[in-house]
Amino acid sequence: MVDGNVLVPFVELEFTHGLGPPPGRYVVRATGSEPPTTAPPAGVAPTLPVGSADVLLIRVDQAPAARRPLLRRSRPAQIESGEPPAEVPVYVAALLFATRAFAGHAAADAAMASWRADGASAEPLVHEALVVLNRAVRAYRAAAADPYVVEVTRADARAVRVGHGGAGLVRGDWDDAVALPAQQASRLGRADRLRPTEIVAAVLAGRAPILDGEDVLLRAVLDIEQGRPDVAAAQLELAVDLLLDEPSGPGSRLPWGRDRATGVRERLGDEQTRAAALAELNALAAEIGEAIDAWRAG
């Protein structure tokens, strides 16, 4: 799949919850690109010349994933107070950028030096890996008809590594890698203003509602981050409609929201237009979030 003499950059992400897609190797091509003219025999992993496609690897490390009993109903097991929690499996997803193999060791070393000096310089690769992984998650969710399978974010990963390697990458062995620091910033920059602990307490005590429009708004934010402006615009339209329908809700603060989202969706065209639309939708989502904040603050 990857020649031992070729150095391929990769991003590896660790999660402590199931991702949906089963462990395996998945060929990744750009949407709309031509598939190979002949398919490999059933049960045979495809062999890729470097440069033809990227590869998404998903595996489960440490504890085995929980399985449902197949033949008989299992019974609850007696436990004692103070027993340690069950061992947690680690779900690992790695994207091998075989389409962007380094020209040689010097180029690979230069990239590593840049990532060590400034972890932010590797974040575009991390973002691309998350986009591909979430494509797989969405595909699995649709095929399994399981709405509880959800996309992952940068903050969900308990560890993020970037580096390079050769043929050993398909076994999880790299030549050189660094662990990137966690990102602390909230997507909408709202965490400090919202005082999440106080709001959780107010919702559970029945003193404050959870707005359906907020859930849809966050869904739109995810679509924006994943580069889907058409879906994001539709989600923002729905979010505003739901907020407008909330009695005594924040809808009165954003009567302009739906028309702006509709306008963006209607102007979508080429890639340049879509890129500009993502920036505009991101700003609109932030404004809607600020209107909700102001409503919660009274």
PDB file of N, CA and C in Angstrom, residues 4-59:
ATOM      1  N   GLY A   4       8.045   1.204   1.331  1.00  0.00           N
ATOM      2  CA  GLY A   4       8.869   1.435   2.516  1.00  0.00           C
ATOM      3  C   GLY A   4       9.850   2.565   2.368  1.00  0.00           C
ATOM      4  N   ASN A   5      10.170   2.969   1.132  1.00  0.00           N
ATOM      5  CA  ASN A   5      11.130   4.045   0.894  1.00  0.00           C
ATOM      6  C   ASN A   5      10.455   5.406   0.797  1.00  0.00           C
ATOM      7  N   VAL A   6       9.138   5.447   0.888  1.00  0.00           N
ATOM      8  CA  VAL A   6       8.393   6.687   0.750  1.00  0.00           C
ATOM      9  C   VAL A   6       7.893   7.125   2.120  1.00  0.00           C
ATOM     10  N   LEU A   7       8.053   8.398   2.424  1.00  0.00           N
ATOM     11  CA  LEU A   7       7.589   8.943   3.693  1.00  0.00           C
ATOM     12  C   LEU A   7       6.264   9.676   3.488  1.00  0.00           C
ATOM     13  N   VAL A   8       5.257   9.243   4.217  1.00  0.00           N
ATOM     14  CA  VAL A   8       3.900   9.764   4.062  1.00  0.00           C
ATOM     15  C   VAL A   8       3.489  10.494   5.334  1.00  0.00           C
ATOM     16  N   PRO A   9       2.983  11.718   5.228  1.00  0.00           N
ATOM     17  CA  PRO A   9       2.479  12.397   6.435  1.00  0.00           C
ATOM     18  C   PRO A   9       1.173  11.755   6.900  1.00  0.00           C
ATOM     19  N   PHE A  10       0.919  11.819   8.200  1.00  0.00           N
ATOM     20  CA  PHE A  10      -0.312  11.248   8.737  1.00  0.00           C
ATOM     21  C   PHE A  10      -0.790  12.064   9.926  1.00  0.00           C
ATOM     22  N   VAL A  11      -2.070  11.909  10.217  1.00  0.00           N
ATOM     23  CA  VAL A  11      -2.682  12.438  11.441  1.00  0.00           C
ATOM     24  C   VAL A  11      -3.382  11.277  12.122  1.00  0.00           C
ATOM     25  N   GLU A  12      -3.141  11.120  13.420  1.00  0.00           N
ATOM     26  CA  GLU A  12      -3.776  10.050  14.186  1.00  0.00           C
ATOM     27  C   GLU A  12      -4.536  10.655  15.356  1.00  0.00           C
ATOM     28  N   LEU A  13      -5.783  10.216  15.535  1.00  0.00           N
ATOM     29  CA  LEU A  13      -6.643  10.732  16.597  1.00  0.00           C
ATOM     30  C   LEU A  13      -7.140   9.583  17.458  1.00  0.00           C
ATOM     31  N   GLU A  14      -7.117   9.781  18.774  1.00  0.00           N
ATOM     32  CA  GLU A  14      -7.582   8.771  19.724  1.00  0.00           C
ATOM     33  C   GLU A  14      -8.888   9.238  20.364  1.00  0.00           C
ATOM     34  N   PHE A  15      -9.820   8.286  20.513  1.00  0.00           N
ATOM     35  CA  PHE A  15     -11.099   8.579  21.153  1.00  0.00           C
ATOM     36  C   PHE A  15     -11.409   7.490  22.177  1.00  0.00           C
ATOM     37  N   THR A  16     -12.173   7.851  23.187  1.00  0.00           N
ATOM     38  CA  THR A  16     -12.561   6.878  24.203  1.00  0.00           C
ATOM     39  C   THR A  16     -14.009   6.426  24.006  1.00  0.00           C
ATOM     40  N   HIS A  17     -14.582   6.732  22.850  1.00  0.00           N
ATOM     41  CA  HIS A  17     -15.926   6.253  22.533  1.00  0.00           C
ATOM     42  C   HIS A  17     -15.936   5.703  21.110  1.00  0.00           C
ATOM     43  N   GLY A  18     -16.872   4.826  20.849  1.00  0.00           N
ATOM     44  CA  GLY A  18     -16.967   4.235  19.523  1.00  0.00           C
ATOM     45  C   GLY A  18     -17.253   5.276  18.451  1.00  0.00           C
ATOM     46  N   LEU A  19     -16.706   5.059  17.275  1.00  0.00           N
ATOM     47  CA  LEU A  19     -16.858   6.016  16.179  1.00  0.00           C
ATOM     48  C   LEU A  19     -17.987   5.640  15.233  1.00  0.00           C
ATOM     49  N   GLY A  20     -18.313   4.361  15.186  1.00  0.00           N
ATOM     50  CA  GLY A  20     -19.332   3.893  14.242  1.00  0.00           C
ATOM     51  C   GLY A  20     -18.730   2.959  13.209  1.00  0.00           C
ATOM     52  N   PRO A  21     -17.956   3.483  12.247  1.00  0.00           N
ATOM     53  CA  PRO A  21     -17.363   2.615  11.228  1.00  0.00           C
ATOM     54  C   PRO A  21     -16.503   1.525  11.857  1.00  0.00           C
ATOM     55  N   PRO A  22     -16.645   0.281  11.432  1.00  0.00           N
ATOM     56  CA  PRO A  22     -15.855  -0.797  12.033  1.00  0.00           C
ATOM     57  C   PRO A  22     -14.380  -0.663  11.705  1.00  0.00           C
ATOM     58  N   PRO A  23     -13.507  -1.277  12.517  1.00  0.00           N
ATOM     59  CA  PRO A  23     -12.072  -1.228  12.234  1.00  0.00           C
ATOM     60  C   PRO A  23     -11.767  -1.758  10.839  1.00  0.00           C
ATOM     61  N   GLY A  24     -10.780  -1.138  10.220  1.00  0.00           N
ATOM     62  CA  GLY A  24     -10.383  -1.568   8.877  1.00  0.00           C
ATOM     63  C   GLY A  24      -9.610  -0.492   8.158  1.00  0.00           C
ATOM     64  N   ARG A  25      -9.287  -0.754   6.898  1.00  0.00           N
ATOM     65  CA  ARG A  25      -8.604   0.193   6.027  1.00  0.00           C
ATOM     66  C   ARG A  25      -9.580   0.647   4.954  1.00  0.00           C
ATOM     67  N   TYR A  26      -9.681   1.956   4.788  1.00  0.00           N
ATOM     68  CA  TYR A  26     -10.634   2.523   3.844  1.00  0.00           C
ATOM     69  C   TYR A  26      -9.905   3.432   2.849  1.00  0.00           C
ATOM     70  N   VAL A  27     -10.126   3.203   1.565  1.00  0.00           N
ATOM     71  CA  VAL A  27      -9.550   4.054   0.530  1.00  0.00           C
ATOM     72  C   VAL A  27     -10.308   5.375   0.494  1.00  0.00           C
ATOM     73  N   VAL A  28      -9.585   6.471   0.443  1.00  0.00           N
ATOM     74  CA  VAL A  28     -10.195   7.798   0.474  1.00  0.00           C
ATOM     75  C   VAL A  28      -9.831   8.539  -0.804  1.00  0.00           C
ATOM     76  N   ARG A  29     -10.822   8.841  -1.588  1.00  0.00           N
ATOM     77  CA  ARG A  29     -10.639   9.668  -2.779  1.00  0.00           C
ATOM     78  C   ARG A  29     -11.525  10.888  -2.659  1.00  0.00           C
ATOM     79  N   ALA A  30     -11.139  11.944  -3.359  1.00  0.00           N
ATOM     80  CA  ALA A  30     -11.929  13.165  -3.330  1.00  0.00           C
ATOM     81  C   ALA A  30     -13.304  12.890  -3.909  1.00  0.00           C
ATOM     82  N   THR A  31     -14.327  13.551  -3.361  1.00  0.00           N
ATOM     83  CA  THR A  31     -15.680  13.378  -3.855  1.00  0.00           C
ATOM     84  C   THR A  31     -15.742  13.708  -5.344  1.00  0.00           C
ATOM     85  N   GLY A  32     -16.301  12.787  -6.121  1.00  0.00           N
ATOM     86  CA  GLY A  32     -16.422  13.000  -7.558  1.00  0.00           C
ATOM     87  C   GLY A  32     -15.270  12.462  -8.374  1.00  0.00           C
ATOM     88  N   SER A  33     -14.193  11.998  -7.729  1.00  0.00           N
ATOM     89  CA  SER A  33     -13.054  11.457  -8.482  1.00  0.00           C
ATOM     90  C   SER A  33     -13.397  10.072  -8.997  1.00  0.00           C
ATOM     91  N   GLU A  34     -12.668   9.641 -10.020  1.00  0.00           N
ATOM     92  CA  GLU A  34     -12.951   8.367 -10.658  1.00  0.00           C
ATOM     93  C   GLU A  34     -12.421   7.211  -9.826  1.00  0.00           C
ATOM     94  N   PRO A  35     -13.224   6.158  -9.586  1.00  0.00           N
ATOM     95  CA  PRO A  35     -12.726   4.966  -8.898  1.00  0.00           C
ATOM     96  C   PRO A  35     -11.850   4.160  -9.834  1.00  0.00           C
ATOM     97  N   PRO A  36     -11.095   3.160  -9.320  1.00  0.00           N
ATOM     98  CA  PRO A  36     -10.290   2.326 -10.180  1.00  0.00           C
ATOM     99  C   PRO A  36     -11.167   1.564 -11.169  1.00  0.00           C
ATOM    100  N   THR A  37     -10.609   1.221 -12.324  1.00  0.00           N
ATOM    101  CA  THR A  37     -11.375   0.545 -13.359  1.00  0.00           C
ATOM    102  C   THR A  37     -11.719  -0.883 -12.973  1.00  0.00           C
ATOM    103  N   THR A  38     -10.920  -1.528 -12.144  1.00  0.00           N
ATOM    104  CA  THR A  38     -11.201  -2.884 -11.700  1.00  0.00           C
ATOM    105  C   THR A  38     -11.170  -2.944 -10.187  1.00  0.00           C
ATOM    106  N   ALA A  39     -12.080  -3.690  -9.612  1.00  0.00           N
ATOM    107  CA  ALA A  39     -12.148  -3.820  -8.156  1.00  0.00           C
ATOM    108  C   ALA A  39     -11.366  -5.053  -7.728  1.00  0.00           C
ATOM    109  N   PRO A  40     -10.769  -5.041  -6.519  1.00  0.00           N
ATOM    110  CA  PRO A  40     -10.064  -6.222  -6.030  1.00  0.00           C
ATOM    111  C   PRO A  40     -11.050  -7.337  -5.714  1.00  0.00           C
ATOM    112  N   PRO A  41     -10.594  -8.581  -5.675  1.00  0.00           N
ATOM    113  CA  PRO A  41     -11.486  -9.681  -5.312  1.00  0.00           C
ATOM    114  C   PRO A  41     -12.062  -9.480  -3.921  1.00  0.00           C
ATOM    115  N   ALA A  42     -13.213 -10.091  -3.687  1.00  0.00           N
ATOM    116  CA  ALA A  42     -13.866  -9.965  -2.377  1.00  0.00           C
ATOM    117  C   ALA A  42     -12.931 -10.439  -1.272  1.00  0.00           C
ATOM    118  N   GLY A  43     -12.846  -9.628  -0.203  1.00  0.00           N
ATOM    119  CA  GLY A  43     -12.026 -10.002   0.935  1.00  0.00           C
ATOM    120  C   GLY A  43     -10.568  -9.626   0.806  1.00  0.00           C
ATOM    121  N   VAL A  44     -10.181  -9.023  -0.314  1.00  0.00           N
ATOM    122  CA  VAL A  44      -8.792  -8.636  -0.529  1.00  0.00           C
ATOM    123  C   VAL A  44      -8.676  -7.132  -0.388  1.00  0.00           C
ATOM    124  N   ALA A  45      -7.778  -6.672   0.495  1.00  0.00           N
ATOM    125  CA  ALA A  45      -7.586  -5.231   0.689  1.00  0.00           C
ATOM    126  C   ALA A  45      -6.960  -4.624  -0.554  1.00  0.00           C
ATOM    127  N   PRO A  46      -7.440  -3.465  -0.991  1.00  0.00           N
ATOM    128  CA  PRO A  46      -6.877  -2.855  -2.188  1.00  0.00           C
ATOM    129  C   PRO A  46      -5.438  -2.410  -1.972  1.00  0.00           C
ATOM    130  N   THR A  47      -4.625  -2.530  -3.000  1.00  0.00           N
ATOM    131  CA  THR A  47      -3.243  -2.067  -2.966  1.00  0.00           C
ATOM    132  C   THR A  47      -3.168  -0.762  -3.737  1.00  0.00           C
ATOM    133  N   LEU A  48      -2.608   0.260  -3.103  1.00  0.00           N
ATOM    134  CA  LEU A  48      -2.603   1.583  -3.709  1.00  0.00           C
ATOM    135  C   LEU A  48      -1.185   2.038  -4.024  1.00  0.00           C
ATOM    136  N   PRO A  49      -0.939   2.442  -5.271  1.00  0.00           N
ATOM    137  CA  PRO A  49       0.317   3.119  -5.518  1.00  0.00           C
ATOM    138  C   PRO A  49       0.297   4.464  -4.817  1.00  0.00           C
ATOM    139  N   VAL A  50       1.435   4.880  -4.270  1.00  0.00           N
ATOM    140  CA  VAL A  50       1.491   6.158  -3.568  1.00  0.00           C
ATOM    141  C   VAL A  50       1.063   7.268  -4.511  1.00  0.00           C
ATOM    142  N   GLY A  51       0.176   8.123  -4.043  1.00  0.00           N
ATOM    143  CA  GLY A  51      -0.289   9.240  -4.848  1.00  0.00           C
ATOM    144  C   GLY A  51      -1.657   9.032  -5.428  1.00  0.00           C
ATOM    145  N   SER A  52      -2.178   7.820  -5.445  1.00  0.00           N
ATOM    146  CA  SER A  52      -3.477   7.578  -6.072  1.00  0.00           C
ATOM    147  C   SER A  52      -4.642   7.907  -5.150  1.00  0.00           C
ATOM    148  N   ALA A  53      -4.464   7.748  -3.845  1.00  0.00           N
ATOM    149  CA  ALA A  53      -5.537   7.999  -2.885  1.00  0.00           C
ATOM    150  C   ALA A  53      -4.937   8.029  -1.487  1.00  0.00           C
ATOM    151  N   ASP A  54      -5.679   8.593  -0.557  1.00  0.00           N
ATOM    152  CA  ASP A  54      -5.298   8.545   0.846  1.00  0.00           C
ATOM    153  C   ASP A  54      -5.937   7.306   1.480  1.00  0.00           C
ATOM    154  N   VAL A  55      -5.573   7.027   2.717  1.00  0.00           N
ATOM    155  CA  VAL A  55      -6.070   5.837   3.399  1.00  0.00           C
ATOM    156  C   VAL A  55      -6.508   6.211   4.806  1.00  0.00           C
ATOM    157  N   LEU A  56      -7.714   5.821   5.172  1.00  0.00           N
ATOM    158  CA  LEU A  56      -8.209   5.994   6.535  1.00  0.00           C
ATOM    159  C   LEU A  56      -8.125   4.646   7.248  1.00  0.00           C
ATOM    160  N   LEU A  57      -7.414   4.635   8.372  1.00  0.00           N
ATOM    161  CA  LEU A  57      -7.291   3.430   9.193  1.00  0.00           C
ATOM    162  C   LEU A  57      -8.084   3.629  10.470  1.00  0.00           C
ATOM    163  N   ILE A  58      -8.883   2.637  10.845  1.00  0.00           N
ATOM    164  CA  ILE A  58      -9.615   2.664  12.108  1.00  0.00           C
ATOM    165  C   ILE A  58      -9.306   1.366  12.837  1.00  0.00           C
ATOM    166  N   ARG A  59      -8.926   1.483  14.112  1.00  0.00           N
ATOM    167  CA  ARG A  59      -8.617   0.300  14.895  1.00  0.00           C
ATOM    168  C   ARG A  59      -9.054   0.514  16.345  1.00  0.00           C
TER     169      ARG A  59
END
